[in-house]
CSV table of C-alpha atoms and ligand atoms in Angstrom, one decimal:
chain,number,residue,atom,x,y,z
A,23,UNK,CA,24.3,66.2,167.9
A,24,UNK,CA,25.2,69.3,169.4
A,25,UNK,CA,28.2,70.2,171.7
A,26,UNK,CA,27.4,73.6,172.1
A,27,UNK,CA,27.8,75.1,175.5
A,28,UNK,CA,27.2,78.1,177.6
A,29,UNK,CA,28.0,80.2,180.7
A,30,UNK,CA,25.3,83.0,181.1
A,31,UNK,CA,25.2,84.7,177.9
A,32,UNK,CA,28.4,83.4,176.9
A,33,UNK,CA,28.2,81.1,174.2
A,34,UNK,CA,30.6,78.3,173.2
A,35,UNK,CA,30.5,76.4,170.2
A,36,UNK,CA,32.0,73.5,171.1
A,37,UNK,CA,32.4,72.7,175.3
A,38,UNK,CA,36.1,71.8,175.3
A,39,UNK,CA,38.7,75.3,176.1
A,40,UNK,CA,42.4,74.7,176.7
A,41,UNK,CA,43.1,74.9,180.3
A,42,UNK,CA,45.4,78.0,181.6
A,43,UNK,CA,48.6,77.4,181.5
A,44,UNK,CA,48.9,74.7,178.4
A,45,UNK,CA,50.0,75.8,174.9
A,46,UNK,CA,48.5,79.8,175.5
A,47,UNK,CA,51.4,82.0,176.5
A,48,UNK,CA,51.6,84.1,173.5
A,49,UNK,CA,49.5,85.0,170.6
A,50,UNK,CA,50.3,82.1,168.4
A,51,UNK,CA,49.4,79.7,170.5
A,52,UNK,CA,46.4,81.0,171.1
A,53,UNK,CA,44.9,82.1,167.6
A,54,UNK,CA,45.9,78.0,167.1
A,55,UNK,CA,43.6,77.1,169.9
A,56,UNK,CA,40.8,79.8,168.4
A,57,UNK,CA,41.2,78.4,164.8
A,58,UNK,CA,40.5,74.6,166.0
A,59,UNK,CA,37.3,72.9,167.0
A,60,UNK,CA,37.7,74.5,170.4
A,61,UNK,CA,34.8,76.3,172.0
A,62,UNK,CA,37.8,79.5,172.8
A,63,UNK,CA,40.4,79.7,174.6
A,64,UNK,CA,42.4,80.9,178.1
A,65,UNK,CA,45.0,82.8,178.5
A,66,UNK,CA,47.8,82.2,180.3
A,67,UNK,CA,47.6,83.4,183.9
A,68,UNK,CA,48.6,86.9,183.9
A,69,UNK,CA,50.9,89.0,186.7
A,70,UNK,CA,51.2,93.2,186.4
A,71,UNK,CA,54.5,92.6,184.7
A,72,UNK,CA,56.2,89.8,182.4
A,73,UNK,CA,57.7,87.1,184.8
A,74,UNK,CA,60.1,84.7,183.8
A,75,UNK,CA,58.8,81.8,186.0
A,76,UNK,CA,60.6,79.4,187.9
A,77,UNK,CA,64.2,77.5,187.0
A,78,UNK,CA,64.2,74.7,184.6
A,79,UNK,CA,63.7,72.0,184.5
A,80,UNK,CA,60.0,72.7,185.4
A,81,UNK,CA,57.3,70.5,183.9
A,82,UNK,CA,58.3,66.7,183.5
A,83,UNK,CA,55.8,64.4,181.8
A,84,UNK,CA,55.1,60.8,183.4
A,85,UNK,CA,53.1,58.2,181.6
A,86,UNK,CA,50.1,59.3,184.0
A,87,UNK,CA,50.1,62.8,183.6
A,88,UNK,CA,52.9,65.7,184.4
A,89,UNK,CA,54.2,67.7,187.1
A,90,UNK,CA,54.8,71.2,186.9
A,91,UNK,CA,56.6,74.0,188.7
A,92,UNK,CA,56.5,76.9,186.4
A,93,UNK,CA,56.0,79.9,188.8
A,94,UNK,CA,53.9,81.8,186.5
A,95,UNK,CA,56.3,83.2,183.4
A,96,UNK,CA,53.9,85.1,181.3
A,97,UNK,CA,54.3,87.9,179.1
A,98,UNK,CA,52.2,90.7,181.5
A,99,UNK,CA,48.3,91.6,181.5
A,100,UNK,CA,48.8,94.0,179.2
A,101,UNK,CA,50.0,92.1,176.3
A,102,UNK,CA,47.2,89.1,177.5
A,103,UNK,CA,44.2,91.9,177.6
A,104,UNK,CA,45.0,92.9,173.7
A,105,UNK,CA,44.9,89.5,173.1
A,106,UNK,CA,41.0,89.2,174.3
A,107,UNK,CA,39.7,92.9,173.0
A,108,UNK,CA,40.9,92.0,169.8
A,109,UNK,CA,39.1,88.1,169.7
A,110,UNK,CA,36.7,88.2,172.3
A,111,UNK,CA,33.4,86.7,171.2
A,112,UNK,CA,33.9,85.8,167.4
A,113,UNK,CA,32.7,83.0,165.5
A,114,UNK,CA,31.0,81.3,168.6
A,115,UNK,CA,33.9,81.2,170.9
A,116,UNK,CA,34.7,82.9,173.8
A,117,UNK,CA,38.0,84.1,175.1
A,118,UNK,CA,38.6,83.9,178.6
A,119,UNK,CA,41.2,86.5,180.4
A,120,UNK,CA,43.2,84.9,183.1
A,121,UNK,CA,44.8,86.4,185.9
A,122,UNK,CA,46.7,85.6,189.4
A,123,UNK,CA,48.4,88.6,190.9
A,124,UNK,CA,50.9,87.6,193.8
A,125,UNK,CA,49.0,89.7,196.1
A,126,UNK,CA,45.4,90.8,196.8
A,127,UNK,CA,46.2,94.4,195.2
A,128,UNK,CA,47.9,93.3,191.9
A,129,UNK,CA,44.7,91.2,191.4
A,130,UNK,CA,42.4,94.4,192.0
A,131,UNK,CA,45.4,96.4,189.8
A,132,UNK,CA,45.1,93.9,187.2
A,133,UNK,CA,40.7,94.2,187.8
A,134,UNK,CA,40.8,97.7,187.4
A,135,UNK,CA,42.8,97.8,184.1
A,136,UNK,CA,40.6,95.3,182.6
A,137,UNK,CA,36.9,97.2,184.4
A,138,UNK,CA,38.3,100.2,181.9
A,139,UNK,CA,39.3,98.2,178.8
A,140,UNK,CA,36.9,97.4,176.0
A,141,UNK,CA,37.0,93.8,176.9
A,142,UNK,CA,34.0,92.4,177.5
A,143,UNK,CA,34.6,88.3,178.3
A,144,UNK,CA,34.6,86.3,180.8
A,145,UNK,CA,37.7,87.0,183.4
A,146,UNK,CA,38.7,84.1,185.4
A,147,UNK,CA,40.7,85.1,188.7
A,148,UNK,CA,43.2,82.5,189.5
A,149,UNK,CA,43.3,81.8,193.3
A,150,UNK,CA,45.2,78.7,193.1
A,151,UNK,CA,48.6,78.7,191.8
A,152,UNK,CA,50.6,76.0,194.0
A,153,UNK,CA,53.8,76.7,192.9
A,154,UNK,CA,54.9,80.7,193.7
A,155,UNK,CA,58.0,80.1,196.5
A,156,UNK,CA,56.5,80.9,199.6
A,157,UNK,CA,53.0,82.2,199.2
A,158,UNK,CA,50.4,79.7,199.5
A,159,UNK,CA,47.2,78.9,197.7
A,160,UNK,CA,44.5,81.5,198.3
A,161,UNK,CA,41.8,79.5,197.8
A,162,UNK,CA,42.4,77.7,200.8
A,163,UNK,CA,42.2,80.6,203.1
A,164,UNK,CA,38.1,81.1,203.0
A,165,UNK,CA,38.4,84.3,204.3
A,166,UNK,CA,41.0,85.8,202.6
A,167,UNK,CA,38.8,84.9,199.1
A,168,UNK,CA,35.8,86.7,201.2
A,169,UNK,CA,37.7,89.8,201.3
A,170,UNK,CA,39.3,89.7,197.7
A,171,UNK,CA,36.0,89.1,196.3
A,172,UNK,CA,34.7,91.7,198.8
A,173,UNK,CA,37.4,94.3,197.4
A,174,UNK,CA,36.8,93.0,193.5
A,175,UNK,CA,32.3,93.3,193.3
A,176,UNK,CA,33.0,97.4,194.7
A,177,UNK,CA,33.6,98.4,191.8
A,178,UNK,CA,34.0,94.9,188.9
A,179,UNK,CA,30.9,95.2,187.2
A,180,UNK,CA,32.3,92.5,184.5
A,181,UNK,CA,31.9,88.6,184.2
A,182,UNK,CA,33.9,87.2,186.7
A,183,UNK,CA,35.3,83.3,187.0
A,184,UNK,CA,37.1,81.7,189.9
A,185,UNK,CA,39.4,79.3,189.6
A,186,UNK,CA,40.1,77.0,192.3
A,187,UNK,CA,42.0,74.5,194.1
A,188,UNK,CA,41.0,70.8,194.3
A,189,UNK,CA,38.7,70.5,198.0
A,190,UNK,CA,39.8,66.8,200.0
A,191,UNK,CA,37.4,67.1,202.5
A,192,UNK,CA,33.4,67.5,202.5
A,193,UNK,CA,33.6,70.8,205.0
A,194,UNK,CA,36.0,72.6,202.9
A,195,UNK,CA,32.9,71.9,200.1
A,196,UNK,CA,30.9,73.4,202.1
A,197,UNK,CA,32.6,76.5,203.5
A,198,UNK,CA,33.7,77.4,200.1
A,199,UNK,CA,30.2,77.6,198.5
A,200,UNK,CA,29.1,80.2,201.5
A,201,UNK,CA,31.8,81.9,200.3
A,202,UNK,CA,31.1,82.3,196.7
A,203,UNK,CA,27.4,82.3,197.2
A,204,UNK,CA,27.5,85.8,198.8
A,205,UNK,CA,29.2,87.4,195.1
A,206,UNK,CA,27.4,87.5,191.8
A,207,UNK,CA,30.3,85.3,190.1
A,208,UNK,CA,30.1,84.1,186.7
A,209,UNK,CA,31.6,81.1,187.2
A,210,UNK,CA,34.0,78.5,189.5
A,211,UNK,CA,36.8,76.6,187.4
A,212,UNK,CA,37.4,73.1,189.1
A,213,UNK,CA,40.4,72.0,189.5
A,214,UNK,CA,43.7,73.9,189.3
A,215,UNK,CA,46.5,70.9,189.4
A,216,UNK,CA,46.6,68.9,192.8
A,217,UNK,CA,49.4,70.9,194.7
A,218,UNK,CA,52.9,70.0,195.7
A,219,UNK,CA,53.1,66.6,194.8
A,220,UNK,CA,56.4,65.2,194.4
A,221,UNK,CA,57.7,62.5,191.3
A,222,UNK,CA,60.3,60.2,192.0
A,223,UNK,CA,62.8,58.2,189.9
A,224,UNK,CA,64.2,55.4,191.3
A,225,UNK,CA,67.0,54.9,188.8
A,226,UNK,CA,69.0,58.5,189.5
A,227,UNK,CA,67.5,58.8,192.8
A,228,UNK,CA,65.9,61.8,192.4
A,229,UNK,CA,63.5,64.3,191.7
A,230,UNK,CA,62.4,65.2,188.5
A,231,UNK,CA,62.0,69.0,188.3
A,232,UNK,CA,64.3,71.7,189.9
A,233,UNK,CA,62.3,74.2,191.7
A,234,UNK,CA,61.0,73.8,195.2
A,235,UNK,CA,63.1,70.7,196.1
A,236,UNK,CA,60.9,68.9,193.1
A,237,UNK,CA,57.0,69.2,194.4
A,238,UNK,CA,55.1,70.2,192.3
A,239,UNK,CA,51.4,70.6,190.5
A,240,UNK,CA,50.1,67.1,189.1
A,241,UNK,CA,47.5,67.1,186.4
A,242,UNK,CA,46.7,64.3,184.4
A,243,UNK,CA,45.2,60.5,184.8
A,244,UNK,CA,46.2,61.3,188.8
A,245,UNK,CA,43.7,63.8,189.2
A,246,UNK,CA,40.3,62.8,187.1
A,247,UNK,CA,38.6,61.7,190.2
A,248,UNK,CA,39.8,64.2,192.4
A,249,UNK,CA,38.8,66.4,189.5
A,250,UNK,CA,35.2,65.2,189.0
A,251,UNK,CA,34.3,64.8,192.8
A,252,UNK,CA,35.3,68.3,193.3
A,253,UNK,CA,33.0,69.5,190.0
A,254,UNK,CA,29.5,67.4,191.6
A,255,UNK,CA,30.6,68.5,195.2
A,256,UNK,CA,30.2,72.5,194.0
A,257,UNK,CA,27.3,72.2,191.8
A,258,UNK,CA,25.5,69.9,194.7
A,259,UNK,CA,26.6,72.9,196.8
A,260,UNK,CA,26.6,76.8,194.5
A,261,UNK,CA,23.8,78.6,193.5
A,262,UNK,CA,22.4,77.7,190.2
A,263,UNK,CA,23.3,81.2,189.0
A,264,UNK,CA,27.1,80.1,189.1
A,265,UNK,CA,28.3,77.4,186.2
A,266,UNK,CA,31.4,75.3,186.4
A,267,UNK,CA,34.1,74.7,184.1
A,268,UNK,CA,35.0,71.1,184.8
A,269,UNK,CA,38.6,70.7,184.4
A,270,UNK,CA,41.1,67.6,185.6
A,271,UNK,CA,42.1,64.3,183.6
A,272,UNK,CA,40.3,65.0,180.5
A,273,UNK,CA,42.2,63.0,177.8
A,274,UNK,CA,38.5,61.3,176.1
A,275,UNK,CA,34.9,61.7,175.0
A,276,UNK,CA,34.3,59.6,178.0
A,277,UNK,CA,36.3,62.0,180.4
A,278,UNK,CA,34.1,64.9,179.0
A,279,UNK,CA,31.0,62.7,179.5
A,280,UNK,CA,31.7,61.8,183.2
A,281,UNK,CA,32.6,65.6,183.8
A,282,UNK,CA,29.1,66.7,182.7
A,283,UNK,CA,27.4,64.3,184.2
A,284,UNK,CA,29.1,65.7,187.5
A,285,UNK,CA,27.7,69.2,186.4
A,286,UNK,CA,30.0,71.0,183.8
A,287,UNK,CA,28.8,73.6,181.9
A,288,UNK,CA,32.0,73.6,179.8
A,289,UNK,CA,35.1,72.0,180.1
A,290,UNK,CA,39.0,72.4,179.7
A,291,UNK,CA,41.9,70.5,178.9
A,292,UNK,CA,45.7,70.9,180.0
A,293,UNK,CA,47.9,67.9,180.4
A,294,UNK,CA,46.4,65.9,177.7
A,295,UNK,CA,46.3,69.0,175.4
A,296,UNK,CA,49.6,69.6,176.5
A,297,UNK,CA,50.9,65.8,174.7
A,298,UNK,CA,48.3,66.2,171.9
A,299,UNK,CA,48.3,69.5,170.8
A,300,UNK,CA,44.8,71.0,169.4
A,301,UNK,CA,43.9,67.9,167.3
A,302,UNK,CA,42.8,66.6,170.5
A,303,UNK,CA,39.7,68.6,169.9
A,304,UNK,CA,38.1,66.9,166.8
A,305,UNK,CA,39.3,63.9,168.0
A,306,UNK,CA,37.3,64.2,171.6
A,307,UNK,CA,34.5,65.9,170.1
A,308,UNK,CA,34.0,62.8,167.9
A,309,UNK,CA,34.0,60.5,171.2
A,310,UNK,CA,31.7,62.4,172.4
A,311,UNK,CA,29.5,62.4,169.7
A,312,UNK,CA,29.4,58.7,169.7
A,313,UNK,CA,29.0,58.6,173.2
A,314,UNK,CA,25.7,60.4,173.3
A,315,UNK,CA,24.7,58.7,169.8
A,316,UNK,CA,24.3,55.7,171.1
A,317,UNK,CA,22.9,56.9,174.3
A,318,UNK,CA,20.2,58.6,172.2
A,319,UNK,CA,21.3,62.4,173.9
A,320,UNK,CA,21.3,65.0,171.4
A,321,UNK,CA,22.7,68.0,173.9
A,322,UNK,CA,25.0,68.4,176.6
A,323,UNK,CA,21.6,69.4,178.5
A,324,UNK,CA,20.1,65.9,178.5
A,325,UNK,CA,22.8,64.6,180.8
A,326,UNK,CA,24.5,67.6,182.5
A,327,UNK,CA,24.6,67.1,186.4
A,328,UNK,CA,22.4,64.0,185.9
A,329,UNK,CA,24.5,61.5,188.0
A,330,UNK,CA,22.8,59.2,189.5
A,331,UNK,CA,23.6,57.8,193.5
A,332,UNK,CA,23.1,54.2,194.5
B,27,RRO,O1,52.6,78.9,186.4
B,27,RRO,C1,52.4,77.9,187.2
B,27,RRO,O2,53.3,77.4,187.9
B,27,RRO,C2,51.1,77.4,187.5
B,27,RRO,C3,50.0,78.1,187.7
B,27,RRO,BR1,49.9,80.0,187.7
B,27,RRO,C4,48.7,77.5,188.1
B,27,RRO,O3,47.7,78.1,188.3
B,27,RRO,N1,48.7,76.1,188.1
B,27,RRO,C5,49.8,75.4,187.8
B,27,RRO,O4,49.8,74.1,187.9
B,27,RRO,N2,51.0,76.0,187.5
């Protein structure tokens, strides 16, 4: 049984990444992430300059999942983009080179350094991070990703990933596909965490994280379906040219199963990577393996995007 994957001419060896954000701010976490069963790795979404993020507390795990306000610490591009020249494509895993600038023109800063570096990977723009005090989510602004992505294809002549916010509604489906459509992109990522939700506790009364009055990103068992009706919705909707990382609630072989079979070319994993550290690989890659063992599949390709409708 394989659980070999690919985007393009990217090839993974296994279809499970980290997901941005979880365990890969600096260089040790993510050599840990490139010497486990993982397929490769992303990096922690990069700004121009280090950022110190949000006040703590920030992140608060729940029995369901976690909510986060970090507010982006990371330690720059620069130190991010050495990173991926120096591990990009070995041994079957790919590293992928995330970014999310606070404005249009750090994003096409941040584009141009990495257009002239030797880096040859996969670069996944972020244009949904919920939790920067008062800027709101790109992605949600069709137009404005028109005119980034207008801006970025002038002169980006390098593999390019999206990643997005989760969609509620069937029109916002629709009118983000025209959108990407129109660009030669790589990839979509779906989902970034649900935005700005808010986790109570009864017994102090109160919020559990600091920033923003406590909302905050939720990832977890509270977003798999959001998760996986956002991955069928795009691949029912994008070109076939444009693969999807399904990410969102993946904590099983069966949550990678139901993710593929929504479409996925390759997956991620944050919250539950987050509890579980990289052992969570072998262990889902196993589940997996049974999964499709007893359902006679041999590849991800026998089942990808193969939901069926009643
Ligand atoms: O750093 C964060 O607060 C953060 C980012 Br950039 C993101 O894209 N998604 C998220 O849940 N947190």
């Amino acid at each position: 049984i394989s659980l070999k994957a690919n985007i393009g001419k990217y090839e993974f060896n296994n279809v499970m990444l980290n997901a941005a954000g979880i365990r890969c701010a600096t260089t040790d976490e993510l050599t840990k992430v490139l010497n486990s069963e993982a397929g490769g790795c992303v990096t922690k979404s990069a700004t121009p300059e280090p950022r110190e993020g949000n006040e703590s507390p920030r992140m608060k795990a729940t029995p369901l999942g976690c909510i986060n306000s970090m507010g982006l610490p990371n330690h720059g591009l620069d130190y991010y983009l050495k990173f991926a020249e120096e591990n990009q494509g070995k041994d079957g895993k790919q590293v992928l080179l995330s970014i999310a600038g606070l404005t249009v023109d750090q994003n096409l800063e941040m584009l141009h350094k990495i257009q002239e570096s030797s880096f040859n990977g996969l670069v996944e723009l972020n244009l949904s991070c919920p939790n920067i005090k008062g800027e709101s989510q790109i992605a949600y602004d069709f137009e404005a990703v028109r005119d980034i992505l207008t801006k970025t294809f002038k002169f980006f002549t390098k593999d390019l990933g999206i990643k997005l916010p989760p969609y509620f509604d069937l029109h916002q489906f629709d009118q983000i596909a025209d959108v990407l459509n129109d660009f030669p992109i790589a990839y979509v990522n779906s989902i970034n965490s649900i935005g700005n939700g808010l986790i109570v506790n009864p017994e102090t009364e109160s919020v559990v994280i600091k920033p923003k009055g406590g909302f905050g990103g939720l990832g977890g068992d509270y977003v798999k379906p959001t998760a996986l009706a956002n991955v069928r919705a795009l691949r029912l909707r994008l070109k076939p040219e444009i693969a999807i990382i399904g990410t969102g609630g993946i904590k099983s072989g069966r949550d990678v199963f139901e993710h593929v079979l929504c479409g996925a070319n390759v997956v991620q994993i944050g919250t539950a990577f987050g509890f579980e550290d990289v052992k969570i690989f072998s262990r889902i890659s196993k589940e997996l393996s049974e999964i499709m063992a007893e359902k006679g599949y041999s590849s991800l390709d026998d089942f990808r995007g193969k939901l069926k409708t009643l």
